Each structure stands twice: as structure tokens, then as C-alpha cells.
Amino acid sequence: MLTGKTAIVTGGARGIGAGIARVLASQGAQVAVLDLDGAEAEKTAAALAVPGLAVACDVAIEAETAKAVRSVVERFGGARHPGEQRRRRAWCERSQRPARRARKPRQRGHVGGAVGWYLSQNLRTTFVTTAAGLAALKARGGGAIVNIASIAGLVASPRLPAYAAAKAGVISLTKSLALEYAPHDIRVNAICPGFLWTRAWEGLAEAIKLDTPDFAALDARGVFLEVVKRGVPLGREQTPDDIGQLTAFLASDAARNITGQWIAVDGGITLRQAEG
């Protein structure tokens, strides 16, 4: 249980982040939901088992992220720092400013733009949020950081090479930070989700459909379920709450001797990759 703990969940308004926030709150944690979309962050925070704090900010910006973390610490006290470093986030307790949108490069051939976008939204944001959280964790005498990587960072991903490279970087960063901050009793681990039905997968499903003739009659969700059926040994999709359950464990005192690890929550997908 996480009663008495504080958690900052970046990208917490929807998807994996919202699943993490729900599970942490259900186990008693005070949760700050950070997201670029302040209005959605407020909805998610209000619906938690322990009503949380909505914070609207861009975690690609150091000063803004540091301000957001300070505001959470001032409101709640010390902080655990699990989260999803996948999109930009934002700081807002009651902010009415319009959410800024992170723009994904549209041209498939624009390699530099695509690489820069994926690195910014997946790896840079991990650096920025970690830097903002470390001071608070050191001040309270320790804590836990849970980064969200991907199985794409573990195996070859020809459809998404830039994304895979960024997520591999998150795994490497996790290991380095775990060793560096172990003397401060700060644990750093990473979770590698498998196949989850998210907005990102909707676009990927359309791309897969174009390359797979027998998927022609399926909608995006149907493509996803067929990919799960064919590619997941356990035969079922993973969910945001699955990721939340592991995040809660890694953020808890029950995992006090676990640091520098990556754990795949993928129904066995990476085992098939290992078979060659």
C-alpha cells in the first residue's frame, strides 16, 4: 500500500498515465496528475479514489517542470515520482490557459524531424522530469522513480526506429541514474509495456493495415486485436491498469531492494522475439 506517499504522474490525463494514477490512488497515494491538457488532467484527478491535484505544464521545458514539481511538493510534501514520459505535460491547479499541442512530424521522409520529435517526447522529457524530481527526493531522504519505456526499446522495431531508439535511451538512463543515486536511497526502474490500445496504436494499426492484405477489412481496433492474437503468447492485450499495478509495486517499500531494472509487461511478446 502507498498510504502516506505522494506520486507525480506525468502524462497522467489519459492512457497509461491515467491507469497509473488510478492504481496509485486506489492504494492510498496522493497523486498529482501532470499533463499538457490541463482540462483532462483535472477530470482524471477528480475521479481518483483519493482526489488528486491536476497540474498543467510542458515537461520538455526545464523551468516549467521544476515549477510544477515544487508546487506539488509544497501542496503534498515529499514525492514518489512514477510516470509516463511519452508526451509533453503541463502545470495547472486551476489553469484555464489553452493546452499547447506537441506536433508530430507529418512527412515520413523527414528523418531529422521525426528523430528529434521522438527523442524530445520520450527521452528528453525523461531527463527533464527526473532532474526536477531528484532534488525533492534527495531532500526527503529517498524515494522511487519509475520510467515508462517500451518493448520497442528491447527488440528491433523497423516500423518505429526513432521511437525505439528513444525508449532504449530511457532504459539506459534508468540504469545509469539507479547507480548514481543509490547512495541517496533513490531507486530508479523502468517498465516496458507491450501491446496496449492507445491513441498511438490507432495510427500504428492503420500503417500495419496498409502492409497486411488480410487486414484490409478490419478497422484499427480490429487490426490491433489481430496483432495481439498473433503476437502475444498469453493471447491478451495489456492495459493501463496492468502498468499501474507494477508501478505501484516498484514505487512501494516492498520493492526497496529493486533498482536499475527494466521489466516487460507484454504477455510474453519479447520471449518470441528472443526465439529469433
XYZ file of N, CA and C in Angstrom:
828
model
N 0.838 -1.214 0.000
C 0.000 0.000 0.000
C 0.864 1.252 0.000
N 0.286 2.329 -0.485
C 1.033 3.574 -0.633
C 0.466 4.700 0.215
N -0.255 4.350 1.267
C -0.820 5.361 2.153
C 0.287 6.242 2.716
N 0.085 7.544 2.635
C 1.086 8.476 3.132
C 2.132 8.852 2.107
N 2.089 8.245 0.920
C 3.048 8.550 -0.140
C 2.452 9.567 -1.099
N 3.346 10.291 -1.770
C 2.936 11.241 -2.797
C 3.529 10.806 -4.122
N 2.734 10.833 -5.180
C 3.205 10.435 -6.508
C 2.937 11.527 -7.518
N 3.905 11.762 -8.393
C 3.738 12.663 -9.526
C 3.690 11.784 -10.766
N 2.594 11.854 -11.505
C 2.435 11.051 -12.718
C 2.397 11.976 -13.915
N 3.445 11.936 -14.735
C 3.470 12.785 -15.921
C 2.709 12.105 -17.050
N 2.054 12.905 -17.877
C 1.201 12.346 -18.921
C 0.042 11.580 -18.331
N -0.439 12.058 -17.180
C -1.402 11.296 -16.396
C -2.859 11.502 -16.741
N -3.167 12.315 -17.737
C -4.567 12.626 -18.023
C -5.314 11.486 -18.686
N -4.604 10.669 -19.456
C -5.270 9.595 -20.189
C -4.283 8.452 -20.443
N -4.792 7.365 -20.988
C -3.933 6.262 -21.391
C -3.189 5.625 -20.243
N -1.936 5.272 -20.489
C -1.118 4.597 -19.482
C -0.983 5.454 -18.231
N -0.761 6.753 -18.427
C -0.603 7.635 -17.275
C -1.818 7.645 -16.376
N -3.005 7.682 -16.973
C -4.234 7.669 -16.177
C -4.381 6.347 -15.442
N -3.998 5.248 -16.083
C -4.052 3.948 -15.409
C -3.135 3.901 -14.204
N -1.943 4.474 -14.358
C -1.006 4.536 -13.237
C -1.594 5.374 -12.107
N -2.135 6.534 -12.454
C -2.717 7.410 -11.432
C -3.844 6.715 -10.684
N -4.708 5.999 -11.411
C -5.831 5.303 -10.773
C -5.348 4.263 -9.766
N -4.365 3.468 -10.166
C -3.891 2.407 -9.273
C -3.186 2.995 -8.056
N -2.347 3.990 -8.261
C -1.640 4.591 -7.127
C -2.627 5.184 -6.123
N -3.633 5.882 -6.634
C -4.627 6.472 -5.740
C -5.435 5.394 -5.023
N -5.733 4.297 -5.720
C -6.511 3.217 -5.104
C -5.747 2.563 -3.967
N -4.415 2.708 -3.984
C -3.588 2.161 -2.913
C -3.227 3.215 -1.871
N -3.892 4.351 -1.938
C -3.759 5.340 -0.878
C -2.825 6.494 -1.126
N -2.164 6.538 -2.287
C -1.217 7.622 -2.551
C -1.941 8.922 -2.879
N -1.306 10.026 -2.527
C -1.745 11.334 -3.010
C -1.109 11.514 -4.381
N -1.924 11.751 -5.401
C -1.424 11.758 -6.776
C -1.569 13.133 -7.411
N -0.482 13.607 -7.990
C -0.508 14.807 -8.813
C -0.479 14.370 -10.268
N -1.504 14.740 -11.020
C -1.619 14.365 -12.423
C -1.094 15.511 -13.278
N 0.053 15.303 -13.926
C 0.645 16.316 -14.798
C 0.342 15.966 -16.244
N -0.092 16.945 -17.005
C -0.346 16.704 -18.419
C -0.423 18.025 -19.163
N -0.105 17.988 -20.443
C -0.225 19.174 -21.273
C -1.667 19.645 -21.351
N -2.586 18.714 -21.317
C -4.019 19.021 -21.367
C -4.539 19.203 -19.946
N -4.563 20.439 -19.484
C -4.958 20.716 -18.109
C -6.380 20.321 -17.793
N -7.291 20.509 -18.758
C -8.692 20.180 -18.510
C -8.878 18.684 -18.294
N -8.213 17.875 -19.123
C -8.308 16.427 -18.950
C -7.617 15.982 -17.666
N -6.520 16.642 -17.321
C -5.824 16.325 -16.071
C -6.745 16.551 -14.882
N -7.518 17.638 -14.916
C -8.447 17.920 -13.826
C -9.522 16.846 -13.721
N -10.030 16.393 -14.874
C -11.043 15.343 -14.863
C -10.496 14.050 -14.263
N -9.298 13.684 -14.687
C -8.689 12.448 -14.185
C -8.408 12.546 -12.695
N -7.841 13.676 -12.277
C -7.508 13.856 -10.860
C -8.751 13.820 -9.988
N -9.837 14.434 -10.458
C -11.077 14.487 -9.674
C -11.724 13.121 -9.528
N -11.479 12.223 -10.479
C -12.122 10.910 -10.470
C -11.338 9.850 -9.702
N -10.174 10.197 -9.177
C -9.353 9.218 -8.468
C -9.977 8.830 -7.133
N -9.616 7.630 -6.655
C -10.139 7.150 -5.377
C -9.796 8.123 -4.257
N -8.594 8.659 -4.304
C -8.193 9.763 -3.424
C -8.031 10.969 -4.343
N -8.996 11.893 -4.369
C -8.935 13.008 -5.325
C -7.560 13.659 -5.357
N -7.032 13.825 -6.576
C -5.668 14.311 -6.721
C -5.580 15.757 -7.134
N -4.360 16.148 -7.470
C -4.057 17.511 -7.887
C -3.787 17.502 -9.384
N -4.447 18.355 -10.136
C -4.195 18.479 -11.569
C -3.152 19.555 -11.808
N -2.146 19.200 -12.588
C -1.056 20.139 -12.827
C -0.801 20.233 -14.332
N -0.963 21.436 -14.974
C -0.805 21.588 -16.442
C 0.518 22.238 -16.861
N 1.516 21.522 -17.466
C 2.831 22.087 -17.839
C 3.481 21.323 -18.977
N 4.524 21.861 -19.516
C 5.256 21.221 -20.611
C 6.556 20.650 -20.054
N 6.646 19.325 -19.942
C 7.826 18.746 -19.312
C 9.023 18.647 -20.238
N 8.915 19.227 -21.432
C 10.106 19.391 -22.248
C 10.837 20.677 -21.868
N 10.224 21.494 -20.999
C 10.799 22.773 -20.579
C 11.236 22.677 -19.120
N 12.530 22.838 -18.885
C 13.093 22.616 -17.558
C 12.464 23.500 -16.488
N 12.404 24.804 -16.753
C 11.915 25.739 -15.730
C 10.464 25.451 -15.380
N 9.664 25.144 -16.372
C 8.254 24.901 -16.136
C 8.045 23.615 -15.336
N 8.835 22.596 -15.666
C 8.720 21.323 -14.960
C 9.176 21.463 -13.515
N 10.279 22.180 -13.297
C 10.759 22.401 -11.935
C 9.711 23.137 -11.110
N 9.048 24.105 -11.717
C 7.996 24.851 -11.027
C 6.837 23.932 -10.666
N 6.486 23.040 -11.592
C 5.395 22.105 -11.335
C 5.713 21.191 -10.163
N 6.919 20.644 -10.138
C 7.310 19.742 -9.055
C 7.317 20.483 -7.726
N 7.843 21.695 -7.725
C 7.850 22.478 -6.482
C 6.427 22.701 -5.974
N 5.502 22.955 -6.897
C 4.127 23.202 -6.469
C 3.506 21.962 -5.831
N 3.861 20.781 -6.365
C 3.330 19.541 -5.799
C 3.928 19.295 -4.418
N 5.236 19.509 -4.309
C 5.905 19.298 -3.021
C 5.331 20.238 -1.965
N 5.101 21.491 -2.350
C 4.524 22.447 -1.403
C 3.118 22.044 -0.976
N 2.373 21.468 -1.903
C 0.985 21.076 -1.608
C 0.915 19.770 -0.818
N 1.710 18.793 -1.232
C 1.602 17.455 -0.656
C 2.758 17.054 0.255
N 3.905 17.704 0.113
C 5.076 17.228 0.840
C 5.962 16.435 -0.092
N 6.705 15.459 0.440
C 7.640 14.657 -0.350
C 6.948 13.914 -1.459
N 7.719 13.460 -2.453
C 7.100 12.847 -3.634
C 7.796 11.583 -4.092
N 6.997 10.545 -4.402
C 7.435 9.462 -5.264
C 7.271 10.018 -6.678
N 7.958 9.444 -7.644
C 7.926 10.052 -8.975
C 7.712 9.028 -10.086
N 6.621 8.224 -10.042
C 6.366 7.356 -11.184
C 5.675 8.126 -12.282
N 5.894 7.743 -13.511
C 5.195 8.468 -14.556
C 5.477 7.969 -15.953
N 4.800 8.518 -16.920
C 4.911 8.173 -18.304
C 5.557 9.332 -19.013
N 6.767 9.166 -19.541
C 7.432 10.252 -20.228
C 7.213 10.083 -21.725
N 6.038 10.244 -22.182
C 5.726 9.944 -23.557
C 5.301 11.164 -24.338
N 4.660 12.131 -23.681
C 4.212 13.356 -24.322
C 4.667 14.527 -23.477
N 4.408 15.726 -23.950
C 4.628 16.892 -23.122
C 3.570 16.946 -22.044
N 3.887 17.586 -20.935
C 2.918 17.704 -19.850
C 2.767 19.166 -19.462
N 1.965 19.464 -18.484
C 1.788 20.844 -18.115
C 1.440 21.047 -16.662
N 1.662 22.254 -16.160
C 1.405 22.568 -14.757
C 0.142 23.377 -14.620
N -0.837 22.926 -13.829
C -2.084 23.683 -13.689
C -2.877 23.214 -12.491
N -3.065 24.019 -11.506
C -4.009 23.625 -10.477
C -5.405 24.004 -10.944
N -5.577 25.189 -11.421
C -6.871 25.596 -11.954
C -6.654 26.382 -13.236
N -5.561 26.072 -13.938
C -5.193 26.870 -15.102
C -6.248 26.787 -16.193
N -6.582 27.946 -16.765
C -7.540 27.978 -17.861
C -6.846 28.271 -19.191
N -5.503 28.275 -19.180
C -4.834 28.569 -20.432
C -5.028 27.417 -21.400
N -5.089 27.677 -22.718
C -5.281 26.595 -23.679
C -4.076 25.677 -23.708
N -4.352 24.394 -23.853
C -3.259 23.417 -23.922
C -2.514 23.564 -25.238
N -1.192 23.552 -25.149
C -0.382 23.564 -26.358
C -0.263 22.150 -26.875
N -0.201 21.969 -28.158
C -0.135 20.642 -28.742
C 1.266 20.362 -29.263
N 1.804 19.223 -28.873
C 3.085 18.802 -29.418
C 2.827 18.263 -30.825
N 3.520 18.806 -31.818
C 3.260 18.408 -33.185
C 4.213 17.320 -33.642
N 3.641 16.212 -34.066
C 4.421 15.113 -34.612
C 4.719 15.404 -36.079
N 5.970 15.170 -36.539
C 6.278 15.425 -37.942
C 5.392 14.599 -38.862
N 4.863 15.225 -39.894
C 3.932 14.529 -40.776
C 4.630 13.807 -41.925
N 5.771 14.354 -42.379
C 6.431 13.731 -43.506
C 7.228 12.525 -43.051
N 6.874 11.365 -43.619
C 7.582 10.141 -43.245
C 9.046 10.222 -43.636
N 9.338 10.976 -44.712
C 10.711 11.058 -45.174
C 11.542 12.075 -44.414
N 10.916 12.845 -43.555
C 11.633 13.879 -42.813
C 12.299 13.246 -41.591
N 13.413 12.554 -41.846
C 14.041 11.753 -40.797
C 14.488 12.595 -39.623
N 15.166 13.709 -39.900
C 15.662 14.531 -38.808
C 14.545 15.011 -37.907
N 13.439 15.461 -38.508
C 12.313 15.937 -37.718
C 11.698 14.840 -36.891
N 11.532 13.656 -37.471
C 10.937 12.532 -36.751
C 11.817 12.111 -35.591
N 13.117 12.014 -35.839
C 14.038 11.608 -34.776
C 14.012 12.632 -33.646
N 14.072 13.900 -34.007
C 14.057 14.939 -32.983
C 12.784 14.915 -32.166
N 11.643 14.694 -32.832
C 10.362 14.657 -32.115
C 10.319 13.492 -31.139
N 10.672 12.303 -31.598
C 10.623 11.132 -30.717
C 11.614 11.259 -29.554
N 12.803 11.779 -29.837
C 13.765 11.961 -28.754
C 13.263 12.979 -27.743
N 12.669 14.069 -28.231
C 12.158 15.093 -27.324
C 11.022 14.565 -26.463
N 10.067 13.874 -27.090
C 8.865 13.463 -26.370
C 9.053 12.219 -25.522
N 10.125 11.477 -25.731
C 10.323 10.241 -24.973
C 11.579 10.239 -24.101
N 12.671 10.773 -24.615
C 13.921 10.731 -23.851
C 14.213 12.055 -23.154
N 14.097 13.154 -23.871
C 14.363 14.458 -23.242
C 13.430 14.692 -22.060
N 12.151 14.366 -22.215
C 11.211 14.594 -21.125
C 11.556 13.752 -19.901
N 12.144 12.587 -20.133
C 12.573 11.757 -19.003
C 13.714 12.427 -18.255
N 14.684 12.966 -18.995
C 15.768 13.717 -18.368
C 15.210 14.893 -17.557
N 14.325 15.654 -18.174
C 13.829 16.885 -17.548
C 13.029 16.583 -16.284
N 12.096 15.633 -16.358
C 11.273 15.343 -15.186
C 12.085 14.708 -14.071
N 13.056 13.882 -14.446
C 13.916 13.267 -13.432
C 14.738 14.323 -12.705
N 15.319 15.243 -13.465
C 16.104 16.307 -12.845
C 15.258 17.120 -11.882
N 14.008 17.390 -12.270
C 13.124 18.172 -11.404
C 12.755 17.409 -10.141
N 12.600 16.092 -10.260
C 12.180 15.300 -9.107
C 13.293 14.914 -8.162
N 14.523 14.832 -8.673
C 15.622 14.335 -7.833
C 15.876 15.210 -6.609
N 15.795 16.523 -6.783
C 16.056 17.408 -5.638
C 15.058 17.145 -4.521
N 13.784 16.972 -4.890
C 12.763 16.705 -3.879
C 12.988 15.357 -3.210
N 13.370 14.356 -3.990
C 13.600 13.024 -3.424
C 14.824 13.016 -2.510
N 15.871 13.721 -2.906
C 17.064 13.804 -2.055
C 16.742 14.509 -0.745
N 15.919 15.562 -0.835
C 15.567 16.328 0.358
C 14.781 15.481 1.352
N 13.971 14.557 0.872
C 13.159 13.733 1.769
C 13.862 12.444 2.174
N 15.109 12.254 1.698
C 15.883 11.093 2.108
C 15.663 9.845 1.285
N 15.157 9.996 0.070
C 14.995 8.841 -0.811
C 13.642 8.792 -1.469
N 13.436 7.785 -2.290
C 12.172 7.637 -2.992
C 12.352 6.778 -4.221
N 11.390 6.830 -5.113
C 11.408 5.961 -6.287
C 11.018 6.717 -7.541
N 11.713 6.401 -8.621
C 11.378 6.893 -9.948
C 11.054 5.671 -10.803
N 9.918 5.723 -11.488
C 9.537 4.639 -12.389
C 9.354 5.242 -13.774
N 10.259 4.912 -14.676
C 10.174 5.411 -16.044
C 9.368 4.447 -16.907
N 8.654 4.995 -17.876
C 7.919 4.159 -18.808
C 8.704 4.105 -20.118
N 9.265 2.944 -20.395
C 9.991 2.724 -21.642
C 9.043 1.992 -22.603
N 9.497 0.949 -23.245
C 8.669 0.184 -24.177
C 9.422 -1.060 -24.592
N 8.681 -2.089 -24.983
C 9.365 -3.260 -25.545
C 10.047 -2.890 -26.858
N 9.642 -1.762 -27.465
C 10.316 -1.287 -28.674
C 11.772 -0.933 -28.383
N 12.093 -0.639 -27.138
C 13.467 -0.347 -26.764
C 14.296 -1.588 -26.494
N 13.654 -2.760 -26.572
C 14.332 -4.021 -26.278
C 14.594 -4.871 -27.516
N 13.762 -4.678 -28.537
C 13.858 -5.514 -29.736
C 13.890 -4.618 -30.975
N 14.233 -5.208 -32.103
C 14.240 -4.454 -33.351
C 12.831 -3.966 -33.676
N 12.720 -2.689 -34.053
C 11.420 -2.093 -34.356
C 11.509 -1.336 -35.677
N 11.479 -2.068 -36.795
C 11.670 -1.413 -38.102
C 10.612 -0.388 -38.462
N 9.404 -0.499 -37.911
C 8.369 0.489 -38.207
C 8.598 1.800 -37.461
N 9.244 1.722 -36.302
C 9.399 2.903 -35.454
C 10.836 2.994 -34.927
N 11.819 3.137 -35.812
C 13.209 3.125 -35.342
C 13.559 4.280 -34.407
N 13.034 5.474 -34.676
C 13.353 6.619 -33.808
C 12.722 6.447 -32.437
N 11.478 5.986 -32.414
C 10.792 5.723 -31.141
C 11.542 4.656 -30.353
N 11.960 3.584 -31.040
C 12.684 2.506 -30.373
C 14.001 3.009 -29.793
N 14.699 3.848 -30.548
C 15.965 4.390 -30.062
C 15.752 5.243 -28.819
N 14.689 6.052 -28.822
C 14.396 6.896 -27.665
C 14.077 6.049 -26.446
N 13.282 4.997 -26.620
C 12.919 4.146 -25.487
C 14.107 3.318 -24.998
N 14.999 2.916 -25.898
C 16.227 2.256 -25.464
C 17.061 3.213 -24.620
N 17.029 4.493 -25.005
C 17.721 5.502 -24.214
C 17.139 5.644 -22.825
N 15.801 5.532 -22.697
C 15.160 5.600 -21.380
C 15.646 4.451 -20.500
N 15.778 3.266 -21.083
C 16.251 2.106 -20.315
C 17.689 2.324 -19.860
N 18.527 2.810 -20.759
C 19.923 3.069 -20.407
C 20.032 4.151 -19.343
N 19.256 5.213 -19.487
C 19.253 6.288 -18.497
C 18.807 5.759 -17.136
N 17.827 4.906 -17.135
C 17.330 4.309 -15.887
C 18.451 3.606 -15.135
N 19.233 2.818 -15.846
C 20.336 2.083 -15.207
C 21.395 3.038 -14.647
N 21.741 4.052 -15.444
C 22.780 4.986 -15.011
C 22.349 5.769 -13.781
N 21.102 6.256 -13.786
C 20.611 7.022 -12.642
C 20.473 6.161 -11.403
N 20.096 4.898 -11.593
C 19.959 3.991 -10.449
C 21.282 3.844 -9.714
N 22.363 3.729 -10.475
C 23.674 3.580 -9.847
C 24.142 4.885 -9.217
N 23.914 5.979 -9.910
C 24.376 7.271 -9.409
C 23.669 7.685 -8.124
N 22.368 7.393 -8.030
C 21.595 7.906 -6.891
C 21.282 6.860 -5.826
N 21.838 5.673 -5.976
C 21.660 4.659 -4.935
C 22.157 5.131 -3.564
N 23.276 5.871 -3.477
C 23.716 6.356 -2.164
C 22.712 7.281 -1.480
N 21.786 7.844 -2.255
C 20.756 8.711 -1.687
C 19.465 7.936 -1.413
N 19.502 6.623 -1.551
C 18.334 5.760 -1.361
C 17.211 6.117 -2.331
N 17.619 6.502 -3.538
C 16.654 6.762 -4.613
C 16.740 5.608 -5.601
N 15.650 4.911 -5.773
C 15.596 3.769 -6.687
C 15.010 4.215 -8.025
N 15.585 3.710 -9.114
C 15.132 4.073 -10.452
C 14.935 2.795 -11.265
N 13.723 2.571 -11.721
C 13.408 1.395 -12.522
C 12.599 1.809 -13.750
N 12.443 0.893 -14.681
C 11.687 1.174 -15.900
C 10.727 0.033 -16.198
N 9.591 0.383 -16.759
C 8.605 -0.597 -17.217
C 8.539 -0.519 -18.735
N 8.511 -1.685 -19.384
C 8.415 -1.760 -20.834
C 7.061 -2.352 -21.215
N 6.052 -1.517 -21.470
C 4.736 -2.025 -21.859
C 4.780 -2.730 -23.209
N 3.834 -3.653 -23.399
C 3.723 -4.367 -24.660
C 2.685 -3.745 -25.567
N 1.601 -4.475 -25.852
C 0.557 -4.001 -26.756
C -0.625 -3.481 -25.952
N -0.776 -2.162 -25.907
C -1.906 -1.514 -25.230
C -2.675 -0.699 -26.253
N -3.980 -0.706 -26.163
C -4.807 0.066 -27.082
C -4.800 1.521 -26.635
N -3.999 2.326 -27.294
C -3.865 3.749 -27.011
C -4.056 4.530 -28.301
N -4.062 5.845 -28.191
C -4.191 6.679 -29.391
C -3.022 6.446 -30.342
N -1.839 6.208 -29.795
C -0.678 5.950 -30.648
C -0.882 4.672 -31.460
N -1.512 3.664 -30.837
C -1.712 2.400 -31.537
C -2.746 2.539 -32.651
N -3.657 3.473 -32.533
C -4.637 3.679 -33.599
C -3.928 4.021 -34.904
N -2.964 4.936 -34.831
C -2.209 5.295 -36.027
C -1.345 4.159 -36.523
N -0.708 3.445 -35.602
C 0.138 2.325 -35.984
C -0.683 1.225 -36.648
N -1.887 0.997 -36.143
C -2.758 -0.035 -36.720
C -3.078 0.286 -38.176
N -3.300 1.553 -38.485
C -3.584 1.937 -39.867
C -2.385 1.659 -40.765
N -1.172 1.912 -40.258
C 0.032 1.643 -41.034
C 0.203 0.137 -41.269
N -0.055 -0.657 -40.234
C 0.046 -2.111 -40.361
C -0.974 -2.629 -41.378
N -2.153 -2.055 -41.342
C -3.225 -2.464 -42.257
C -2.799 -2.286 -43.711
N -2.114 -1.207 -44.018
C -1.674 -0.945 -45.387
C -0.693 -1.995 -45.882
N 0.080 -2.571 -44.958
C 1.103 -3.547 -45.341
C 0.648 -4.994 -45.214
N -0.574 -5.204 -44.716
C -1.046 -6.565 -44.459
C -2.390 -6.778 -45.155
N -2.381 -7.386 -46.338
C -3.616 -7.530 -47.125
C -4.771 -8.198 -46.388
N -4.488 -9.189 -45.543
C -5.595 -9.878 -44.874
C -6.196 -9.067 -43.735
N -5.674 -7.865 -43.485
C -6.269 -6.959 -42.502
C -7.155 -5.910 -43.176
N -7.298 -5.982 -44.500
C -7.941 -4.914 -45.266
C -9.359 -4.597 -44.793
N -10.099 -5.607 -44.354
C -11.491 -5.395 -43.961
C -11.650 -4.972 -42.507
N -10.561 -4.886 -41.759
C -10.623 -4.594 -40.327
C -10.481 -3.099 -40.061
N -11.148 -2.622 -39.007
C -10.888 -1.267 -38.552
C -9.645 -1.283 -37.674
N -9.245 -0.110 -37.192
C -7.990 -0.023 -36.429
C -8.008 -0.917 -35.197
N -9.120 -0.920 -34.474
C -9.225 -1.766 -33.287
C -9.140 -3.240 -33.661
N -9.765 -3.618 -34.783
C -9.711 -5.000 -35.234
C -8.298 -5.417 -35.601
N -7.558 -4.514 -36.241
C -6.158 -4.792 -36.566
C -5.364 -5.033 -35.287
N -5.569 -4.149 -34.319
C -4.860 -4.285 -33.045
C -5.136 -5.641 -32.397
N -6.399 -6.021 -32.328
C -6.753 -7.296 -31.687
C -6.176 -8.485 -32.443
N -6.095 -8.379 -33.755
C -5.499 -9.464 -34.534
C -3.993 -9.552 -34.281
N -3.354 -8.396 -34.164
C -1.920 -8.377 -33.845
C -1.684 -8.998 -32.466
N -2.557 -8.672 -31.504
C -2.458 -9.262 -30.173
C -2.615 -10.774 -30.257
N -3.609 -11.222 -30.984
C -3.877 -12.661 -31.116
C -2.677 -13.398 -31.696
N -2.044 -12.812 -32.694
C -0.932 -13.464 -33.377
C 0.397 -13.309 -32.641
N 0.535 -12.203 -31.899
C 1.857 -11.887 -31.381
C 2.073 -11.991 -29.889
N 0.993 -12.137 -29.109
C 1.140 -12.168 -27.650
C 0.930 -13.608 -27.160
N 1.962 -14.253 -26.622
C 1.823 -15.638 -26.172
C 0.656 -15.864 -25.212
N 0.411 -14.926 -24.305
C -0.706 -15.084 -23.380
C -2.047 -14.800 -24.044
N -2.026 -14.258 -25.244
C -3.238 -14.092 -26.021
C -4.139 -12.951 -25.610
N -3.653 -12.006 -24.840
C -4.489 -10.888 -24.426
C -3.687 -9.593 -24.448
N -4.404 -8.495 -24.668
C -3.774 -7.185 -24.673
C -3.387 -6.761 -23.266
N -2.433 -5.846 -23.184
C -2.076 -5.265 -21.906
C -2.899 -3.987 -21.705
N -3.054 -3.579 -20.466
C -3.907 -2.434 -20.155
C -3.149 -1.406 -19.308
N -3.635 -0.164 -19.292
C -3.021 0.848 -18.421
C -2.990 0.422 -16.961
N -4.020 -0.283 -16.503
C -4.019 -0.728 -15.108
C -2.947 -1.787 -14.850
N -2.617 -2.606 -15.866
C -1.506 -3.551 -15.713
C -0.218 -2.794 -15.411
N 0.009 -1.730 -16.155
C 1.213 -0.924 -15.942
C 1.137 -0.230 -14.584
N -0.059 0.200 -14.214
C -0.238 0.845 -12.912
C 0.080 -0.079 -11.752
N -0.311 -1.335 -11.858
C -0.052 -2.282 -10.767
C 1.444 -2.473 -10.545
N 2.194 -2.606 -11.625
C 3.640 -2.765 -11.461
C 4.287 -1.472 -10.977
N 3.800 -0.337 -11.466
C 4.317 0.945 -10.995
C 4.126 1.078 -9.489
N 2.948 0.704 -9.018
C 2.659 0.800 -7.587
C 3.617 -0.066 -6.775
N 3.882 -1.257 -7.271
C 4.825 -2.128 -6.562
C 6.228 -1.517 -6.542
N 6.704 -1.072 -7.697
C 8.057 -0.524 -7.771
C 8.211 0.759 -6.971
N 7.119 1.492 -6.795
C 7.159 2.731 -6.015
C 7.010 2.479 -4.523
N 6.682 1.256 -4.155
C 6.400 0.953 -2.754
C 7.643 0.462 -2.011
N 7.531 0.410 -0.692
C 8.634 -0.088 0.126
C 8.862 -1.579 -0.058
N 7.876 -2.276 -0.629
C 8.048 -3.710 -0.889
C 9.133 -3.960 -1.932
N 9.451 -2.935 -2.726
C 10.482 -3.059 -3.761
C 11.760 -2.333 -3.355
N 12.013 -2.235 -2.061
C 13.111 -1.401 -1.563
C 14.491 -1.852 -2.029
N 14.630 -3.094 -2.468
C 15.920 -3.578 -2.963
C 15.933 -3.793 -4.470
N 15.003 -3.182 -5.160
C 14.956 -3.303 -6.622
C 15.285 -1.957 -7.236
N 16.363 -1.888 -7.990
C 16.734 -0.646 -8.676
C 17.549 -0.975 -9.918
N 17.464 -0.100 -10.899
C 18.214 -0.272 -12.136
C 17.665 -1.348 -13.051
N 16.421 -1.743 -12.857
C 15.852 -2.843 -13.628
C 14.835 -2.349 -14.654
N 14.694 -3.087 -15.724
C 13.585 -2.894 -16.647
C 12.751 -4.164 -16.606
N 11.442 -3.998 -16.631
C 10.531 -5.139 -16.567
C 9.510 -4.993 -17.688
N 9.402 -6.028 -18.517
C 8.434 -6.004 -19.610
C 7.079 -6.508 -19.126
N 6.050 -5.732 -19.382
C 4.671 -6.149 -19.122
C 4.053 -6.340 -20.505
N 4.273 -7.515 -21.082
C 3.985 -7.692 -22.504
C 3.343 -9.028 -22.863
N 2.910 -9.774 -21.874
C 2.269 -11.057 -22.176
C 3.178 -12.057 -22.848
N 4.490 -11.816 -22.794
C 5.435 -12.751 -23.383
C 5.902 -12.389 -24.782
N 5.571 -11.194 -25.280
C 5.953 -10.800 -26.643
C 7.451 -10.901 -26.865
N 8.227 -10.364 -25.930
C 9.678 -10.345 -26.127
C 10.295 -11.734 -26.057
N 9.600 -12.709 -25.486
C 10.103 -14.081 -25.485
C 10.105 -14.631 -26.915
N 9.079 -14.308 -27.672
C 9.037 -14.745 -29.076
C 10.118 -14.058 -29.887
N 10.379 -12.804 -29.590
C 11.446 -12.109 -30.294
C 12.777 -12.791 -30.032
N 12.957 -13.257 -28.788
C 14.213 -13.902 -28.418
C 14.396 -15.233 -29.141
N 13.285 -15.871 -29.566
C 13.373 -17.131 -30.276
C 14.027 -16.978 -31.647
N 13.975 -15.706 -32.152
C 14.525 -15.465 -33.461
C 13.555 -15.903 -34.548
